[in-house]
Coordinates of C-alpha atoms in Angstrom, one line a residue:
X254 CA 164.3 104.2 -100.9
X255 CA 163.1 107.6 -100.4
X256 CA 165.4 108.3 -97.9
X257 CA 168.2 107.6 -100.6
X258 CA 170.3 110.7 -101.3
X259 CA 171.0 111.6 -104.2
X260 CA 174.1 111.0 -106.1
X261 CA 175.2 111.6 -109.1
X262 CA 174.9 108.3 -111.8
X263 CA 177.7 106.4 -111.4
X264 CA 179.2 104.1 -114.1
X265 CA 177.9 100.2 -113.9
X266 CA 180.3 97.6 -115.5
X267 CA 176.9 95.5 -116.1
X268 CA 175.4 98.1 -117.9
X269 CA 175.4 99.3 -121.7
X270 CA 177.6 102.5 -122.0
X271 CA 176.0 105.9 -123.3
X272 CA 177.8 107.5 -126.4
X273 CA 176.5 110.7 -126.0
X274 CA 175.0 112.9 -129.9
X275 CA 176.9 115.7 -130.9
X276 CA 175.5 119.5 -129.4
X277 CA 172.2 119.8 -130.6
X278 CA 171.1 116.6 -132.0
X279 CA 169.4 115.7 -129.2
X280 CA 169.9 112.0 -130.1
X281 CA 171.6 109.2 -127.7
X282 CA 172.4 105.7 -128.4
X283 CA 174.0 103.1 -126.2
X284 CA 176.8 100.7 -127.2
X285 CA 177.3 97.7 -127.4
X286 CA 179.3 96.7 -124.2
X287 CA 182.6 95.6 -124.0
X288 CA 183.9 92.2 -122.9
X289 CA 184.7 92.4 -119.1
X290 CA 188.5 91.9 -118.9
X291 CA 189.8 91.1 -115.5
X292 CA 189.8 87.1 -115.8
X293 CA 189.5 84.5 -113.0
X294 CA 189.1 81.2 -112.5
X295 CA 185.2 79.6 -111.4
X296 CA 184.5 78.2 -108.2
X297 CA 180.9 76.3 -107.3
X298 CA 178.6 75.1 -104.6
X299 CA 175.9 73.5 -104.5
X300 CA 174.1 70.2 -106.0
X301 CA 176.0 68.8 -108.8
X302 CA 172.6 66.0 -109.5
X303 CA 172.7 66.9 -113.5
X304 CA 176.4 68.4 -113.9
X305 CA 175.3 72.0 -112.5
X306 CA 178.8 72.2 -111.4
X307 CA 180.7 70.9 -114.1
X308 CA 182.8 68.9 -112.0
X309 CA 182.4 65.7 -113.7
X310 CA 179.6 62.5 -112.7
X311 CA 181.4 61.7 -109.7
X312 CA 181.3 64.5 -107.4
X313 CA 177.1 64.8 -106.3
X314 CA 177.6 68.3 -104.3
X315 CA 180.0 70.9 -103.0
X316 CA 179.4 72.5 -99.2
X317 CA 181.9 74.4 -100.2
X318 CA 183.2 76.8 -103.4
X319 CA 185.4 74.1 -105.1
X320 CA 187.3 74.9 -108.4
X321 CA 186.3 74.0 -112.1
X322 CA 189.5 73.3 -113.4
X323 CA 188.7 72.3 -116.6
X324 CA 188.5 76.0 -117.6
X325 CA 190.5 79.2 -117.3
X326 CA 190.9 82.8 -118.4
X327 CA 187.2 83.2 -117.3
X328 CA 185.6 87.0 -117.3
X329 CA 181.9 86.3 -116.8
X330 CA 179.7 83.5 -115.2
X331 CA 175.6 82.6 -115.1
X332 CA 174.1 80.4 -113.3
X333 CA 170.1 79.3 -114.8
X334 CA 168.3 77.0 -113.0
X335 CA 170.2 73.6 -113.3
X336 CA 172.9 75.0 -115.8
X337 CA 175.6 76.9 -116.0
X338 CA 177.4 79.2 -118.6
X339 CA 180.8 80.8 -118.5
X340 CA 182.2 83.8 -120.4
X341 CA 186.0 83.4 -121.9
X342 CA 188.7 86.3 -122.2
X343 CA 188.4 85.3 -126.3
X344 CA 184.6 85.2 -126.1
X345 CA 184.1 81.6 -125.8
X346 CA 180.9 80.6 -124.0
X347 CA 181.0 77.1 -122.6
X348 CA 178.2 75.2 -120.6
X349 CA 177.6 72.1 -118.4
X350 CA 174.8 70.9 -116.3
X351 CA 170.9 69.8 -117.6
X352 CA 170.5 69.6 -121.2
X353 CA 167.1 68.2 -121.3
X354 CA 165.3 71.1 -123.4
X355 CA 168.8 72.6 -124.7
X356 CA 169.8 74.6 -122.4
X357 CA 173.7 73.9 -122.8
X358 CA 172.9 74.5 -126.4
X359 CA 175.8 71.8 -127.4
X360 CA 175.7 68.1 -128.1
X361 CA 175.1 66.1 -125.1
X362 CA 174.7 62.7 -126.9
X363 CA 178.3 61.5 -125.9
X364 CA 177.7 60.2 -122.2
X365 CA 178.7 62.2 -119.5
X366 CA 179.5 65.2 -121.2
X367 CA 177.1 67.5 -119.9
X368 CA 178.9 67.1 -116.7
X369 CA 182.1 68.9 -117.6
X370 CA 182.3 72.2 -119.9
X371 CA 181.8 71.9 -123.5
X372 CA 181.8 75.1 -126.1
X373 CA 178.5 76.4 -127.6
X374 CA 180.0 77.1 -131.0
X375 CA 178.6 80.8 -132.0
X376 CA 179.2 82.8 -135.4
X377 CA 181.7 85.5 -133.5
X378 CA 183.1 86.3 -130.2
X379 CA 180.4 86.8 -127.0
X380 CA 180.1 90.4 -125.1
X381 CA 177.6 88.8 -122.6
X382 CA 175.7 86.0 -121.3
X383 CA 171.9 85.5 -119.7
X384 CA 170.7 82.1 -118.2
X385 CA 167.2 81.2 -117.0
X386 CA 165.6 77.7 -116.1
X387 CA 165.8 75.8 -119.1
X388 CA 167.0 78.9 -121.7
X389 CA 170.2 80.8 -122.4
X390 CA 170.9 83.6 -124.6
X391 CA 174.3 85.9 -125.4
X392 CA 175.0 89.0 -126.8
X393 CA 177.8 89.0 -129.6
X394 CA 180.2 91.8 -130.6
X395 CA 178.4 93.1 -133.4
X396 CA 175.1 93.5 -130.9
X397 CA 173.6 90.2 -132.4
X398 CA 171.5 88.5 -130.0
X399 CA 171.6 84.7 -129.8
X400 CA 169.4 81.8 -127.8
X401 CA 168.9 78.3 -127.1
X402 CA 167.1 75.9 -124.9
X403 CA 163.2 76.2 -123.9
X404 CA 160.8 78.4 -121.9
X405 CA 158.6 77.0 -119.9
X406 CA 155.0 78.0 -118.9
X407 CA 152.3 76.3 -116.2
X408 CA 151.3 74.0 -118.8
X409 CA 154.8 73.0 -119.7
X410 CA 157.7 73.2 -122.0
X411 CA 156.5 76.0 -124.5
X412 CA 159.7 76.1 -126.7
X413 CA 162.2 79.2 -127.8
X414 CA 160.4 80.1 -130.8
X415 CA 157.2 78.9 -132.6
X416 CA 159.3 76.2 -133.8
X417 CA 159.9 74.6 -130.7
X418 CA 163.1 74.0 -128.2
X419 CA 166.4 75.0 -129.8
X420 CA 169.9 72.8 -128.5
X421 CA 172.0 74.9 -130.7
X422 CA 172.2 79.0 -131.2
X423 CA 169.5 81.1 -133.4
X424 CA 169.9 84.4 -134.0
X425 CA 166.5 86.5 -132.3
X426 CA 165.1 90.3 -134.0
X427 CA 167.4 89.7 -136.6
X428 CA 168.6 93.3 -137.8
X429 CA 168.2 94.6 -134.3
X430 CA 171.3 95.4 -132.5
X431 CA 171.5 95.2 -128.7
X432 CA 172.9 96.5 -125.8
X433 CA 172.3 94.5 -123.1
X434 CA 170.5 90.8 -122.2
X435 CA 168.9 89.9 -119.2
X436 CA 167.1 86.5 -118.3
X437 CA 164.2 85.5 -115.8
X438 CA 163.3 82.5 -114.9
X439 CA 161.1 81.7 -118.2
X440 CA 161.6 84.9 -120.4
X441 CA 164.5 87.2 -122.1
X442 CA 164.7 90.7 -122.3
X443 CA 166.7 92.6 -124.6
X444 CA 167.6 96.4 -124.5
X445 CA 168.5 97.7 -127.9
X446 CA 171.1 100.1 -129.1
X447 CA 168.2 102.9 -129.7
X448 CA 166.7 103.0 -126.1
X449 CA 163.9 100.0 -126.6
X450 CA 162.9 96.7 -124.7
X451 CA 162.0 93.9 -126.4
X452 CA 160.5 90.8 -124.6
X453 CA 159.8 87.0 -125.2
X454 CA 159.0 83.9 -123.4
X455 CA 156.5 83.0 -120.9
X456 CA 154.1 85.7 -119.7
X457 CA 151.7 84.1 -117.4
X458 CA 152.7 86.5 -114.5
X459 CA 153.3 89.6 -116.1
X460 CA 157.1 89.5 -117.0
X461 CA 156.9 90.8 -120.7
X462 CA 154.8 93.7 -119.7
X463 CA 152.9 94.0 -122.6
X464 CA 150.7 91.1 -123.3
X465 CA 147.0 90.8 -121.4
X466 CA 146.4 87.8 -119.1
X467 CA 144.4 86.4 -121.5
X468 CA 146.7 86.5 -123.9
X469 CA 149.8 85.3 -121.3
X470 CA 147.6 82.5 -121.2
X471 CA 148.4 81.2 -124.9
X472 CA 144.9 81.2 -125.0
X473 CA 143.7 84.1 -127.0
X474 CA 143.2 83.9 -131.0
X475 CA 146.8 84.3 -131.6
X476 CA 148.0 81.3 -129.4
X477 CA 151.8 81.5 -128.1
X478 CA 152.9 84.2 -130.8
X479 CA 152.9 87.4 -129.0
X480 CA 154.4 85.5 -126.4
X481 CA 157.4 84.0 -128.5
X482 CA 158.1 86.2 -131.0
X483 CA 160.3 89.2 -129.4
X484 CA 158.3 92.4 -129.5
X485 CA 158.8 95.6 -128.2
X486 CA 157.4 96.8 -124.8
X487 CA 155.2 100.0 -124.8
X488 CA 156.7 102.5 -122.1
X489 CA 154.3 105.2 -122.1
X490 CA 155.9 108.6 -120.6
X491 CA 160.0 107.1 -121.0
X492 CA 161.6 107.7 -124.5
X493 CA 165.0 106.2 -123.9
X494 CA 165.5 103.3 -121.7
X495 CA 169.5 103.0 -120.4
X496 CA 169.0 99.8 -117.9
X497 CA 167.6 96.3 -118.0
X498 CA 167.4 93.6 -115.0
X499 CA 165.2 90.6 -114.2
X500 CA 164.3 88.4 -111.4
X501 CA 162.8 85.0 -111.7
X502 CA 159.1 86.5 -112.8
X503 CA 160.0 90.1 -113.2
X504 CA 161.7 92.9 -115.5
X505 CA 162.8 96.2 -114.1
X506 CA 164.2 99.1 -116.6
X507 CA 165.8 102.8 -115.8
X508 CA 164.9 105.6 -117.6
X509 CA 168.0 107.9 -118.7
X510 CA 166.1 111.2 -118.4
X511 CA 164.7 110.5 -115.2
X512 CA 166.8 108.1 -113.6
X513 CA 162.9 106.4 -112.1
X514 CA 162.5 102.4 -112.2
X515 CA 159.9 100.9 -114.0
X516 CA 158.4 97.4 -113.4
X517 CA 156.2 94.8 -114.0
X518 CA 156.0 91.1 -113.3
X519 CA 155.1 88.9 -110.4
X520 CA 153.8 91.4 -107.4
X521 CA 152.6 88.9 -104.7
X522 CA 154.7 90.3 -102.1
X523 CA 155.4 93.8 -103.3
X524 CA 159.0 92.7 -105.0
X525 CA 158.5 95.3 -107.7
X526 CA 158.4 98.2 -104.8
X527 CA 155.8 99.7 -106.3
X528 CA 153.7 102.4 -104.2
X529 CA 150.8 101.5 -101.6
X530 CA 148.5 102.8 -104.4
X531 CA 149.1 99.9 -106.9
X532 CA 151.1 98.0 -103.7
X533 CA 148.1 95.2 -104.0
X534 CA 148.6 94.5 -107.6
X535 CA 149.6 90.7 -107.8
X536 CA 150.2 90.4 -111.3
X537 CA 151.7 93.4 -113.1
X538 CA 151.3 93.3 -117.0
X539 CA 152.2 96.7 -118.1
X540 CA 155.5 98.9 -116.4
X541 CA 154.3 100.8 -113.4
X542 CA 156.7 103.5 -111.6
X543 CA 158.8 101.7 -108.4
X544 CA 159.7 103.6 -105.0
X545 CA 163.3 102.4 -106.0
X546 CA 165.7 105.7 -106.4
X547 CA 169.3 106.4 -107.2
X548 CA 170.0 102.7 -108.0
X549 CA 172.9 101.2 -109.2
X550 CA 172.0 97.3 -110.1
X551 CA 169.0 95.2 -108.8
X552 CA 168.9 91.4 -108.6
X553 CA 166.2 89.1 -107.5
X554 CA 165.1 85.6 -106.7
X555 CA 161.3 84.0 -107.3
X556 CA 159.6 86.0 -104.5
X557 CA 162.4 88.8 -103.4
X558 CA 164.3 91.6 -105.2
X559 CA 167.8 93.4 -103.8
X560 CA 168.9 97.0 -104.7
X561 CA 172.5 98.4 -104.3
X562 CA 172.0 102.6 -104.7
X563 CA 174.1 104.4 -105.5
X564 CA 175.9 105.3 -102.0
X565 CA 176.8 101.5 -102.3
X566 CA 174.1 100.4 -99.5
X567 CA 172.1 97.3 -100.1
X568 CA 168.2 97.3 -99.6
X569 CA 166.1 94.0 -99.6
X570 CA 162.4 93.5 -100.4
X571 CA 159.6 90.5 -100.3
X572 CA 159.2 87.3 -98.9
X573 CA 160.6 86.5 -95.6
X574 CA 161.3 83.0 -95.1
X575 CA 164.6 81.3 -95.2
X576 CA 166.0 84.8 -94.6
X577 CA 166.4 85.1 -98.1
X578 CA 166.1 89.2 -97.0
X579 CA 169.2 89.2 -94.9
X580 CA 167.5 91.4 -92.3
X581 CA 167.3 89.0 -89.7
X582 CA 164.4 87.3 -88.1
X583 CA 160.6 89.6 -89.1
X584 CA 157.5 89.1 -88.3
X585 CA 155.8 89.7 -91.4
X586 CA 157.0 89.8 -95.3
X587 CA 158.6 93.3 -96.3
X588 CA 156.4 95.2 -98.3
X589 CA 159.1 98.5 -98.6
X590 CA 162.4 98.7 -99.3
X591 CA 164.4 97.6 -96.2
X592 CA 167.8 98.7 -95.7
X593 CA 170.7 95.4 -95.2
X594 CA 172.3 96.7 -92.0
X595 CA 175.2 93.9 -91.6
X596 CA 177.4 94.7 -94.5
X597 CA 180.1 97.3 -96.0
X598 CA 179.5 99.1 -99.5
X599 CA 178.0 96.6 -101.5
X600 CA 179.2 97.2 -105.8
X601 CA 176.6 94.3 -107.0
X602 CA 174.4 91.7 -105.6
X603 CA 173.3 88.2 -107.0
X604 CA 170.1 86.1 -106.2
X605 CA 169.1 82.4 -106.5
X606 CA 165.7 81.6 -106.2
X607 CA 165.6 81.6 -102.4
X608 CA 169.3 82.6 -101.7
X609 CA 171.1 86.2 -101.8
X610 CA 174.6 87.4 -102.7
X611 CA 176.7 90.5 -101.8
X612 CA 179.9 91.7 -103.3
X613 CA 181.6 94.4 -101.6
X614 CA 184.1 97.3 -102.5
X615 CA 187.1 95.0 -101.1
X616 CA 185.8 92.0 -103.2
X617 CA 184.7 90.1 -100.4
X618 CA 181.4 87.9 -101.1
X619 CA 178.4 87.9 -98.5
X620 CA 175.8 84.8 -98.3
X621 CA 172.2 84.8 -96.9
X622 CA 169.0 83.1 -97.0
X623 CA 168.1 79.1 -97.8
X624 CA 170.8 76.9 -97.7
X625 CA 169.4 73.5 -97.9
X626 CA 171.4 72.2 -100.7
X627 CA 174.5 74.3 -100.0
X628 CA 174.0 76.4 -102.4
X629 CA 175.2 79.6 -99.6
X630 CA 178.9 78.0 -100.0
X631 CA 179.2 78.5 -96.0
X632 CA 179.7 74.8 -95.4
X633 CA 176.4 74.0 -93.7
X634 CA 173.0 73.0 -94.8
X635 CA 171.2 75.6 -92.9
X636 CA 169.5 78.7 -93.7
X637 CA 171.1 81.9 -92.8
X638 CA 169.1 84.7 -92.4
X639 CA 172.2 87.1 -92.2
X640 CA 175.1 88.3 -94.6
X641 CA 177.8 86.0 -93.7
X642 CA 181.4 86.5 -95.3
X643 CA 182.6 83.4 -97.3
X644 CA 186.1 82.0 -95.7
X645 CA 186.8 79.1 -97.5
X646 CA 189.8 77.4 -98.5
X647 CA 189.2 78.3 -102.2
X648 CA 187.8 82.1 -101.1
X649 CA 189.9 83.2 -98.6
X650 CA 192.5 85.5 -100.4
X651 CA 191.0 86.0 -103.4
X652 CA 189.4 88.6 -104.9
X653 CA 185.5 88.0 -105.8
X654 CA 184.6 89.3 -109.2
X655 CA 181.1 87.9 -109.7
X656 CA 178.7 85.7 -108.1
X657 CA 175.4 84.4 -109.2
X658 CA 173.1 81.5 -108.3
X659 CA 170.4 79.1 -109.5
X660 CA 167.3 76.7 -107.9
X661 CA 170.7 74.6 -106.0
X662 CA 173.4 75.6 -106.9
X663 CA 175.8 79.1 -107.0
X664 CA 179.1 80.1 -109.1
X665 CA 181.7 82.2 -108.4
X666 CA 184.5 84.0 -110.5
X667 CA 187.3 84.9 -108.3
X668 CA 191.1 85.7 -109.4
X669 CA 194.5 86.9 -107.2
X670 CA 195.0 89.5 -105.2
X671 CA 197.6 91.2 -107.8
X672 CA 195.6 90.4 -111.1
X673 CA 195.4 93.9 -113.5
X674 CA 192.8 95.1 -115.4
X675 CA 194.2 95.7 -118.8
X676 CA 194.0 98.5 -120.7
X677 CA 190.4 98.4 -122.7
X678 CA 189.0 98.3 -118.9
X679 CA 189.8 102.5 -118.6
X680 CA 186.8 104.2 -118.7
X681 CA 184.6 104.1 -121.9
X682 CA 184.5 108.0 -122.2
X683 CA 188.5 107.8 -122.0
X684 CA 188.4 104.5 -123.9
X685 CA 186.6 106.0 -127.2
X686 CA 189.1 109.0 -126.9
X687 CA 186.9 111.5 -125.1
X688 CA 189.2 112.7 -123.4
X689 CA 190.9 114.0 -126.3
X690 CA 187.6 115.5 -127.9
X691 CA 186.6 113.1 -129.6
X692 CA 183.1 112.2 -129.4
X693 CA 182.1 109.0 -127.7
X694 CA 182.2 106.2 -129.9
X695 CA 184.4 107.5 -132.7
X696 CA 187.2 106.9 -133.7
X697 CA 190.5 109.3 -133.0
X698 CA 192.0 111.3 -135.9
X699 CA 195.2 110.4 -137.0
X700 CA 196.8 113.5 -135.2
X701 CA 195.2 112.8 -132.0
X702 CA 196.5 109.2 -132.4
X703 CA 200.2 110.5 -133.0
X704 CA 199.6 112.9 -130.0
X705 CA 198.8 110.3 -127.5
X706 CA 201.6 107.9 -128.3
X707 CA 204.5 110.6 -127.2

């Protein structure tokens, strides 16, 4: 990543906007982000064993991206473990797949009906969604922050809160407004409006970044609460925090000053990129500084992490095996960031555990790494240790908006070549009347209302 040159920051649709203080404050706050509004339709692959693909009991797998017709006007899509969640134009979130620890965070009882989608019912419209193994969590439009389901630790299911699983929506750090959501594997991160992380779930291999491995354990005097009651995460030398990812046992975070990448989580085969000094660390409780630079959005699976910089190329780090890197056949694991030779400017990447996505400038999508259960979408059970453009019926022609992937399974939001983003999708400096003087975030004056309408 060193060799990275740098680039100015460029906007990320994923990412919380920055309104900006007035001269001399010295103050910044992020916003709570906007619903994404170019709308598609959802297309899956994959294992279909407990609904995953919400294509009803008798379909038991896709080799191929097939349509979810059941739903439409789509503008998001998660895939957790053995679950599913979409994102409406209206802020709906609907689910389908396993329900077992309330993941869908719906009623199930009816039989059958975790198969097809069904609508989490929420107290106001949804800005963004997060989906790990057996949890989910969204982000309303007044920065609430919602959950349901179950993390899970080695010893087993260790519930959402101290009062066990939750199959319907509770409101987490109540009073807290947020910017962003992300989801690991087994824990939930949450960026607030003010710069913070807060963390919860399990901990065992680092991934809240401020709990000891004793106390990961649920074995210290406390028990499980520092591990599921969200807290904030200490971050030494960074004041203002403007970016949030996870992987399946990690959590990554930008610093807005700086523009460096912090980490900590699961280390085992130097997924964090950290630096040969702390290279050897396996398990990483507290954020340590990564070789990553000028990045643009990182994705991850259970042992390998992807980086798009900012120049739009795509770097792959980790495990080896089932080509999950997309670097071709190596001897040994990569333990530094490694650039992804075979493919054009990458915009955003998306990981399953063993599997790896690309999305390119001309919203094309890429596939690499195990394919066992066809979760790749390339119409073969084989691993593919290669980007290799998706040409299905259901793909070709369309333009690929979002991709993301679970244990066996992957979803896809794609829409037509003509589709139009509509008008709240200008950019957020123009959007909040910037461009007209106005700081970020406020409000026009009348005047400059009447202005812009001749």
């Amino acid at each position: 990543m060193a060799s990275w040159k740098k680039r100015a920051a460029a906007s990320n649709s994923d990412q919380p906007p920055v309104k900006k203080s007035r001269p001399g404050l010295g103050k910044v706050d992020l916003l709570v982000p906007e619903r994404p509004k170019l709308s598609g339709s959802i297309l899956v692959c994959g294992q279909n064993d407990v609904g995953q693909l919400g294509l009803g009991e008798d379909v038991s797998e896709k080799t191929r991206p097939g349509v979810v017709s059941d739903l439409k006007n789509v503008v998001d899509v998660r895939a957790g473990g053995m679950h599913t969640l979409c994102l409406t134009a209206s802020g709906e979130v609907w689910s389908f797949g396993c329900n077992d620890e309330g993941a869908l965070g719906r009623d199930t009882s009816e039989e059958g009906s975790e198969y097809t989608p069904g609508k989490v019912n929420l107290p106001s419209p949804c800005v963004k969604i997060s989906a790990g193994d057996s949890h989910s969590a969204c982000l309303l439009e007044d920065g609430q922050i919602y959950a349901w389901g179950s993390f899970r630790d080695s010893h087993g299911n260790m519930g959402l809160t101290l009062d066990g699983n939750m199959r319907i929506p509770v409101a987490l750090l109540k009073g807290l407004k947020g910017a962003d959501i992300a989801s690991g594997a087994d824990h939930l991160v949450i960026l607030s409006t003010s710069g913070q992380i807060y963390t919860v779930g399990c901990g065992e291999q680092g991934q809240l970044g401020r709990v000891s491995s004793r106390s990961a354990s649920g074995e210290s005097r406390r028990g499980k609460v520092e591990l599921l009651k969200p807290e904030i995460v200490s971050t030494r030398k960074t004041k203002f925090i403007d970016a949030i990812w996870t992987t399946n046992f990690s959590t990554f975070y930008r610093d807005h000053g700086t523009k460096q990448i912090y980490a900590f989580g699961l280390n085992n085969y130097n997924q964090l990129a950290l630096p040969k000094r702390t290279r050897k660390m396996t398990l990483v409780f507290t954020p340590n500084l990564t070789e990553m630079r000028n990045v643009k959005t990182i994705s991850g699976g259970q042992h390998h992490t992807l980086v798009v910089s900012e120049d739009s190329q795509c770097y792959a780090i980790g495990r080896k095996d089932y080509g999950r890197l997309g670097i071709g056949e190596v001897p040994e694991d990569v333990t530094e960031l490694m650039l992804v030779k075979d493919l054009p400017a990458v915009t955003d990447v998306g990981c399953g555990d063993s599997q790896s996505f690309a999305l390119t400038s001309e919203e094309k999508v890429f596939a690499w790494g195990m394919g066992n259960n066809h979760q790749l979408g390339l119409g073969s059970d084989q691993d593919v240790d290669k980007p290799t453009e998706l040409t299905g019926a259901q793909v070709k022609d369309k333009r690929v908006l979002r991709v993301d992937s679970g244990g066996q399974h992957s979803v896809f939001l794609v829409t037509e070549p003509g589709a139009q983003k509509k008008g709240s999708d200008i950019p957020v400096e123009k959007r909040n009347g910037a461009g007209d003087g106005v700081e970020p975030g406020k409000k026009a004056p009348k005047a400059a209302k009447k202005a812009s309408k001749k």
